[in-house]
Short mmCIF file of C-alpha atoms in Angstrom, two decimals:
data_model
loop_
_atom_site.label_atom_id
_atom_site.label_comp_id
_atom_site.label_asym_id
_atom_site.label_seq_id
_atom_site.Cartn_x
_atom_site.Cartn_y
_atom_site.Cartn_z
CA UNK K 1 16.01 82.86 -1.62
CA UNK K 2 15.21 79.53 -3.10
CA UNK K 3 17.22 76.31 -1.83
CA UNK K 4 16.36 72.85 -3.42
CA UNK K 5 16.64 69.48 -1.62
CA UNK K 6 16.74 66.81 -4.37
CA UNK K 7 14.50 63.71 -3.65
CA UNK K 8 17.59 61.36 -4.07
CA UNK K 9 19.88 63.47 -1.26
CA UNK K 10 17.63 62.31 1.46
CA UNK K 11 18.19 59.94 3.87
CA UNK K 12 16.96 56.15 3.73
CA UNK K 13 15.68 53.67 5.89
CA UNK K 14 14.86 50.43 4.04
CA UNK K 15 14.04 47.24 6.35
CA UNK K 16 11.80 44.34 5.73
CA UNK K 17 8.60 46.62 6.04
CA UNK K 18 9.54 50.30 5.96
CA UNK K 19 10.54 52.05 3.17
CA UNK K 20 11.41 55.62 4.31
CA UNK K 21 12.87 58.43 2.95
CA UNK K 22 14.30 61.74 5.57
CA UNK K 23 14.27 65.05 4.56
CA UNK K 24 15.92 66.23 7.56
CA UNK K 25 18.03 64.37 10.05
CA UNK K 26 16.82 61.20 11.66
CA UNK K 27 17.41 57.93 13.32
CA UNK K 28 20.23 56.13 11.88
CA UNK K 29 20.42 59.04 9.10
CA UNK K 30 22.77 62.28 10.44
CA UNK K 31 23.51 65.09 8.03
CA UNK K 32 24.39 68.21 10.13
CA UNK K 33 23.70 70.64 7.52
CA UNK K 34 19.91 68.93 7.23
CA UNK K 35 18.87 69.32 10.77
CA UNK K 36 15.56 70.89 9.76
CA UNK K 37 14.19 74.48 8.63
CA UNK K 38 12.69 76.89 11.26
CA UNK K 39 10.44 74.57 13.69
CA UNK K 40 10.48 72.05 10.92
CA UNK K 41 12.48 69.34 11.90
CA UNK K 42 11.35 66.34 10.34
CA UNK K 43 9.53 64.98 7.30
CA UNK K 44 9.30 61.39 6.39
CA UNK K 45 8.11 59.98 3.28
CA UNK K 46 6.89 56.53 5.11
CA UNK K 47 5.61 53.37 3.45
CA UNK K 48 4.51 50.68 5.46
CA UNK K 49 4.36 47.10 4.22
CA UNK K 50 1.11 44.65 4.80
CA UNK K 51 1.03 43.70 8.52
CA UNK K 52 4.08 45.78 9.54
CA UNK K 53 4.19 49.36 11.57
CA UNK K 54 6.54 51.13 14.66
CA UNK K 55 5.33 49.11 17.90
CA UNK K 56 4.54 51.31 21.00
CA UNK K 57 7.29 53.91 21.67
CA UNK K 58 7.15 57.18 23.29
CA UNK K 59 7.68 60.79 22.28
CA UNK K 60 7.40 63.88 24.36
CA UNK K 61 8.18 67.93 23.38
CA UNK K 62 7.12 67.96 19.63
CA UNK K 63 4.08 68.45 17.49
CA UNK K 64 3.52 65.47 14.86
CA UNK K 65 1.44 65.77 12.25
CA UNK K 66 0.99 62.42 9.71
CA UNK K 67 -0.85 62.49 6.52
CA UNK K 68 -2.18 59.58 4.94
CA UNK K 69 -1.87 59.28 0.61
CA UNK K 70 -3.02 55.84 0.40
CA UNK K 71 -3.67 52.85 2.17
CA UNK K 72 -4.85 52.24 5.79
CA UNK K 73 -2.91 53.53 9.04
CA UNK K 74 -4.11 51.86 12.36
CA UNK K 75 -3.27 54.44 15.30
CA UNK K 76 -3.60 53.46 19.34
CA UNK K 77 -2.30 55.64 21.99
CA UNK K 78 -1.41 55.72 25.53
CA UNK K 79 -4.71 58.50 25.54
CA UNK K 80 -6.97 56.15 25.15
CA UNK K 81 -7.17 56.68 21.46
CA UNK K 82 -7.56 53.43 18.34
CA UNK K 83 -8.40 54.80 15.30
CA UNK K 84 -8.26 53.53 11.35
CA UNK K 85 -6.56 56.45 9.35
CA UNK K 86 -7.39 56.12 5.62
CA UNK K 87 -6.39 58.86 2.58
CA UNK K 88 -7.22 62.21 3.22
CA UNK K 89 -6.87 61.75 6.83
CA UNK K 90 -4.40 63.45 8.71
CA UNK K 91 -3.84 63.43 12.68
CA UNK K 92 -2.21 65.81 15.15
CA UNK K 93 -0.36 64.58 18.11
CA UNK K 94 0.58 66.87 20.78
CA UNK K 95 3.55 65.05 22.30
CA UNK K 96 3.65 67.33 25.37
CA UNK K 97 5.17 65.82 28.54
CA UNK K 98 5.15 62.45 27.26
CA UNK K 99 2.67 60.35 25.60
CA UNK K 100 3.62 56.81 23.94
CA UNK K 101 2.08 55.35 20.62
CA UNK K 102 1.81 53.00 18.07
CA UNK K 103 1.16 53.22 14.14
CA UNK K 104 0.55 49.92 12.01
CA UNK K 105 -0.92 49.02 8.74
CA UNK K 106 -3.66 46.36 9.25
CA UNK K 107 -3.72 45.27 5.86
CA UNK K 108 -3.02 41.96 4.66
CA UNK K 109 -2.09 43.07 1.14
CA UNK K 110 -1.99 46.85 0.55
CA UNK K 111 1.30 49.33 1.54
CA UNK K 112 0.22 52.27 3.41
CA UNK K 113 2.09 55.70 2.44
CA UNK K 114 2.06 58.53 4.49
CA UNK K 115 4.25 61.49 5.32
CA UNK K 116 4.87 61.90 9.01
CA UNK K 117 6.18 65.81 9.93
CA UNK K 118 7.52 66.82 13.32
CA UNK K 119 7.51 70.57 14.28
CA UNK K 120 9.30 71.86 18.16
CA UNK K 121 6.35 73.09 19.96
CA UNK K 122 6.32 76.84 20.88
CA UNK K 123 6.12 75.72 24.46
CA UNK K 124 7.59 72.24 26.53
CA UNK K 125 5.97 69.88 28.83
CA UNK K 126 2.47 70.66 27.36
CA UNK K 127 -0.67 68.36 28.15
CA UNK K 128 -0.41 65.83 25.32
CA UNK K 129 -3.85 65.46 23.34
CA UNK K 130 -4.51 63.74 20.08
CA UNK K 131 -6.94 65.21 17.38
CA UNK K 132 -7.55 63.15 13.42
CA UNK K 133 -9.75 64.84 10.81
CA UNK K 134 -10.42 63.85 6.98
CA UNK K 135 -9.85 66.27 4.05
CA UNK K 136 -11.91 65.54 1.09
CA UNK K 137 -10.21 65.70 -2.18
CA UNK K 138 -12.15 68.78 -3.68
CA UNK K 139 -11.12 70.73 -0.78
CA UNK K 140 -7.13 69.90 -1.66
CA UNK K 141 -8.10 70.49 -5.75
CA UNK K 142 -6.42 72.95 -7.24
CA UNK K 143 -6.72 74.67 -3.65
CA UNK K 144 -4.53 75.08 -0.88
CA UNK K 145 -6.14 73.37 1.61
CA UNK K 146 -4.89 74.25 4.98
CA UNK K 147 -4.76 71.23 7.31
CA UNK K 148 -3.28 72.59 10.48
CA UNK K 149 -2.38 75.95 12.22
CA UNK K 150 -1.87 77.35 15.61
CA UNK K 151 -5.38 78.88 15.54
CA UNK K 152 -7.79 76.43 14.00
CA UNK K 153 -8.65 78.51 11.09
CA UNK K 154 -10.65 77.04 8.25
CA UNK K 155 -11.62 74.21 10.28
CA UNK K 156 -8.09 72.79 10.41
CA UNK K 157 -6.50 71.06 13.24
CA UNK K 158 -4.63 72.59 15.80
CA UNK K 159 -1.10 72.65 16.79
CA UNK K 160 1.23 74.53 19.36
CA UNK K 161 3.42 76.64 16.71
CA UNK K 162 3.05 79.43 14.77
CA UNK K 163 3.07 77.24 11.79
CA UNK K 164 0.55 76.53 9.41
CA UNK K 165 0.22 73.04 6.98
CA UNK K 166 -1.13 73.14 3.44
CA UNK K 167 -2.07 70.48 0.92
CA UNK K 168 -2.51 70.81 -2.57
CA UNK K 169 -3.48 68.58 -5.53
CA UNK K 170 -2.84 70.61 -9.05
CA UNK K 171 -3.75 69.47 -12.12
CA UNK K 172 -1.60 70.67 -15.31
CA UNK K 173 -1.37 73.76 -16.07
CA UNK K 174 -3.33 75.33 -13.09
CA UNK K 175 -1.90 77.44 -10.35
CA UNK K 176 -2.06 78.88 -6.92
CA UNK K 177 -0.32 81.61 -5.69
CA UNK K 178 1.25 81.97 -1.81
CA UNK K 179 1.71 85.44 -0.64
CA UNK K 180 4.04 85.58 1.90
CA UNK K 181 6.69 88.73 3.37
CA UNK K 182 10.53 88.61 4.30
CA UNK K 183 9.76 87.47 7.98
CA UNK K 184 8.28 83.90 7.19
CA UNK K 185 9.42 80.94 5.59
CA UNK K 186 8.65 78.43 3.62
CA UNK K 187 9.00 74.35 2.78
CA UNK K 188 7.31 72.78 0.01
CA UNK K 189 7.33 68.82 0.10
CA UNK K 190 6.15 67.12 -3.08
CA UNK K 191 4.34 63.71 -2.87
CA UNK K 192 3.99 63.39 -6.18
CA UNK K 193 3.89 64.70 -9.87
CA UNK K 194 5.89 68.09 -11.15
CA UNK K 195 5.46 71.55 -10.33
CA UNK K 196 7.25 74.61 -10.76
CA UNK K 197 7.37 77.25 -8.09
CA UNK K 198 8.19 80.46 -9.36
CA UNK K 199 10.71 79.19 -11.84
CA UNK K 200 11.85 76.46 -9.41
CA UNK K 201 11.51 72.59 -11.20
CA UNK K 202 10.26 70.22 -8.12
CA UNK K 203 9.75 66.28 -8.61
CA UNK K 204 8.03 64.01 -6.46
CA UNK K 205 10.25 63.72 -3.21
CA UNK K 206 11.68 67.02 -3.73
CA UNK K 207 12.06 69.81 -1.06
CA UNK K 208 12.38 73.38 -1.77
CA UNK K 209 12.96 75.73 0.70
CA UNK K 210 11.82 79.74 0.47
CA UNK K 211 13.37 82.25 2.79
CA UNK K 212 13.92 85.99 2.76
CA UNK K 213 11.32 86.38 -0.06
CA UNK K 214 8.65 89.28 -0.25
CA UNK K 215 6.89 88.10 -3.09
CA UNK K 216 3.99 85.94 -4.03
CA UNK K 217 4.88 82.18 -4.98
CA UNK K 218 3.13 81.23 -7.92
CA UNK K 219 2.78 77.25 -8.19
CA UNK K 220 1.88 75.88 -11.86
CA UNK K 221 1.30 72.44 -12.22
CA UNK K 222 3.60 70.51 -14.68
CA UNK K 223 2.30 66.72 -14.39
CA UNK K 224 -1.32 65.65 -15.39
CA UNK K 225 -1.82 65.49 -11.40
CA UNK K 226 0.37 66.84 -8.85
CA UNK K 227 0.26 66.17 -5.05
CA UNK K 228 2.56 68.25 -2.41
CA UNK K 229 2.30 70.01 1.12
CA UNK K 230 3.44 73.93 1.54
CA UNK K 231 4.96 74.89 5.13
CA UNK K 232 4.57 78.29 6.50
CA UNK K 233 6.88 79.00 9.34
CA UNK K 234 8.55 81.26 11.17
CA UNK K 235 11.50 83.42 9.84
#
């Protein structure tokens, strides 16, 4: 089964330097029938404005991945960790039994966009830990490049889930296929550009979820250059 979630049904949070858009349920957005998709339960399409970001809060009990599409994303944890994020980056937080953070754009004049995904661990009050690696672009090329999963694989960062991250960037007319079986399922999150996913139109913002589905996905790229992430999660 095939459900689309069109980029202008999210939710919105617009303030003097974020511009963010919710797939699923967050903050000041509610929606009970969006309250996330297996483990999934958030992504947000973030932009940051010059010299703004989220001051130190905390988190605890959920896996966050963030991926950086342009810009600069200055990170500093209560780890020990400061570190400059910049495209192709993407970080892993283990939020465990509690860890607190901040995430700011140190430029003076350019936004930083990046999506920000949370995940429910597969097991609470874990030792928090912090991992970042960068993903060149002619690994994501036409390919799907996976960026995280529970085991490592494919030099990929590690989370605590059975659930795997991929990003692609697909020039026209190219595809990649997805085999997957009736027991998984899937969420594909376009950044940008047009794709369709076996038969399925998606825009940039759009979500399409993929459930109770035995057969391959084929993904053909409709725009010149397409940019999205693919899900795999538990049935």
């Amino acid at each position: 089964m095939f459900y689309l979630r069109p980029a202008n049904h999210r939710g919105h949070t617009y303030t003097e330097w974020l511009n963010s858009y919710h797939s699923f349920s967050f903050g000041q957005y509610y929606d009970s029938r969006y309250m996330g998709f297996s483990d999934l339960r958030v992504i947000n399409d973030d932009v940051i404005a010059p010299d703004g970001g989220f001051d130190t809060h905390p988190h605890d009990n959920m896996e966050i991945v963030s991926i950086v599409i342009s810009g600069r994303l200055k990170h500093k944890d209560s780890l020990g960790h400061e570190s400059e994020l910049v495209a192709g980056d993407v970080q892993t937080m283990t939020a465990g039994c509690g860890i607190e953070h901040s995430e700011f754009n140190p430029s003076e004049k350019e936004p930083v966009h990046f999506l920000q995904i949370w995940i429910i661990p597969q097991q609470r009050e874990l030792e928090p830990d912090y991992q970042q690696r960068r993903f060149a672009d002619d690994k994501t090329d036409n390919n799907l490049c996976l960026l995280v999963s529970p085991d490592a694989a494919e030099e990929s960062l590690p989370i605590r889930q059975d659930a795997r991250i991929y990003r692609t960037r697909l020039e026209a007319e190219k595809t990649v296929d997805y085999s997957l079986d009736a027991k998984r399922a899937v969420w594909i999150q376009m950044i940008s550009g047009a794709v369709e996913v076996s038969g399925n139109l998606l825009v940039g913002g759009d979500g399409l979820a993929v459930y109770k589905e035995d057969k391959p996905l084929r993904i053909r790229g409709v725009d010149t250059l397409s940019d999205f992430i693919l899900c795999d999660l538990r049935g």
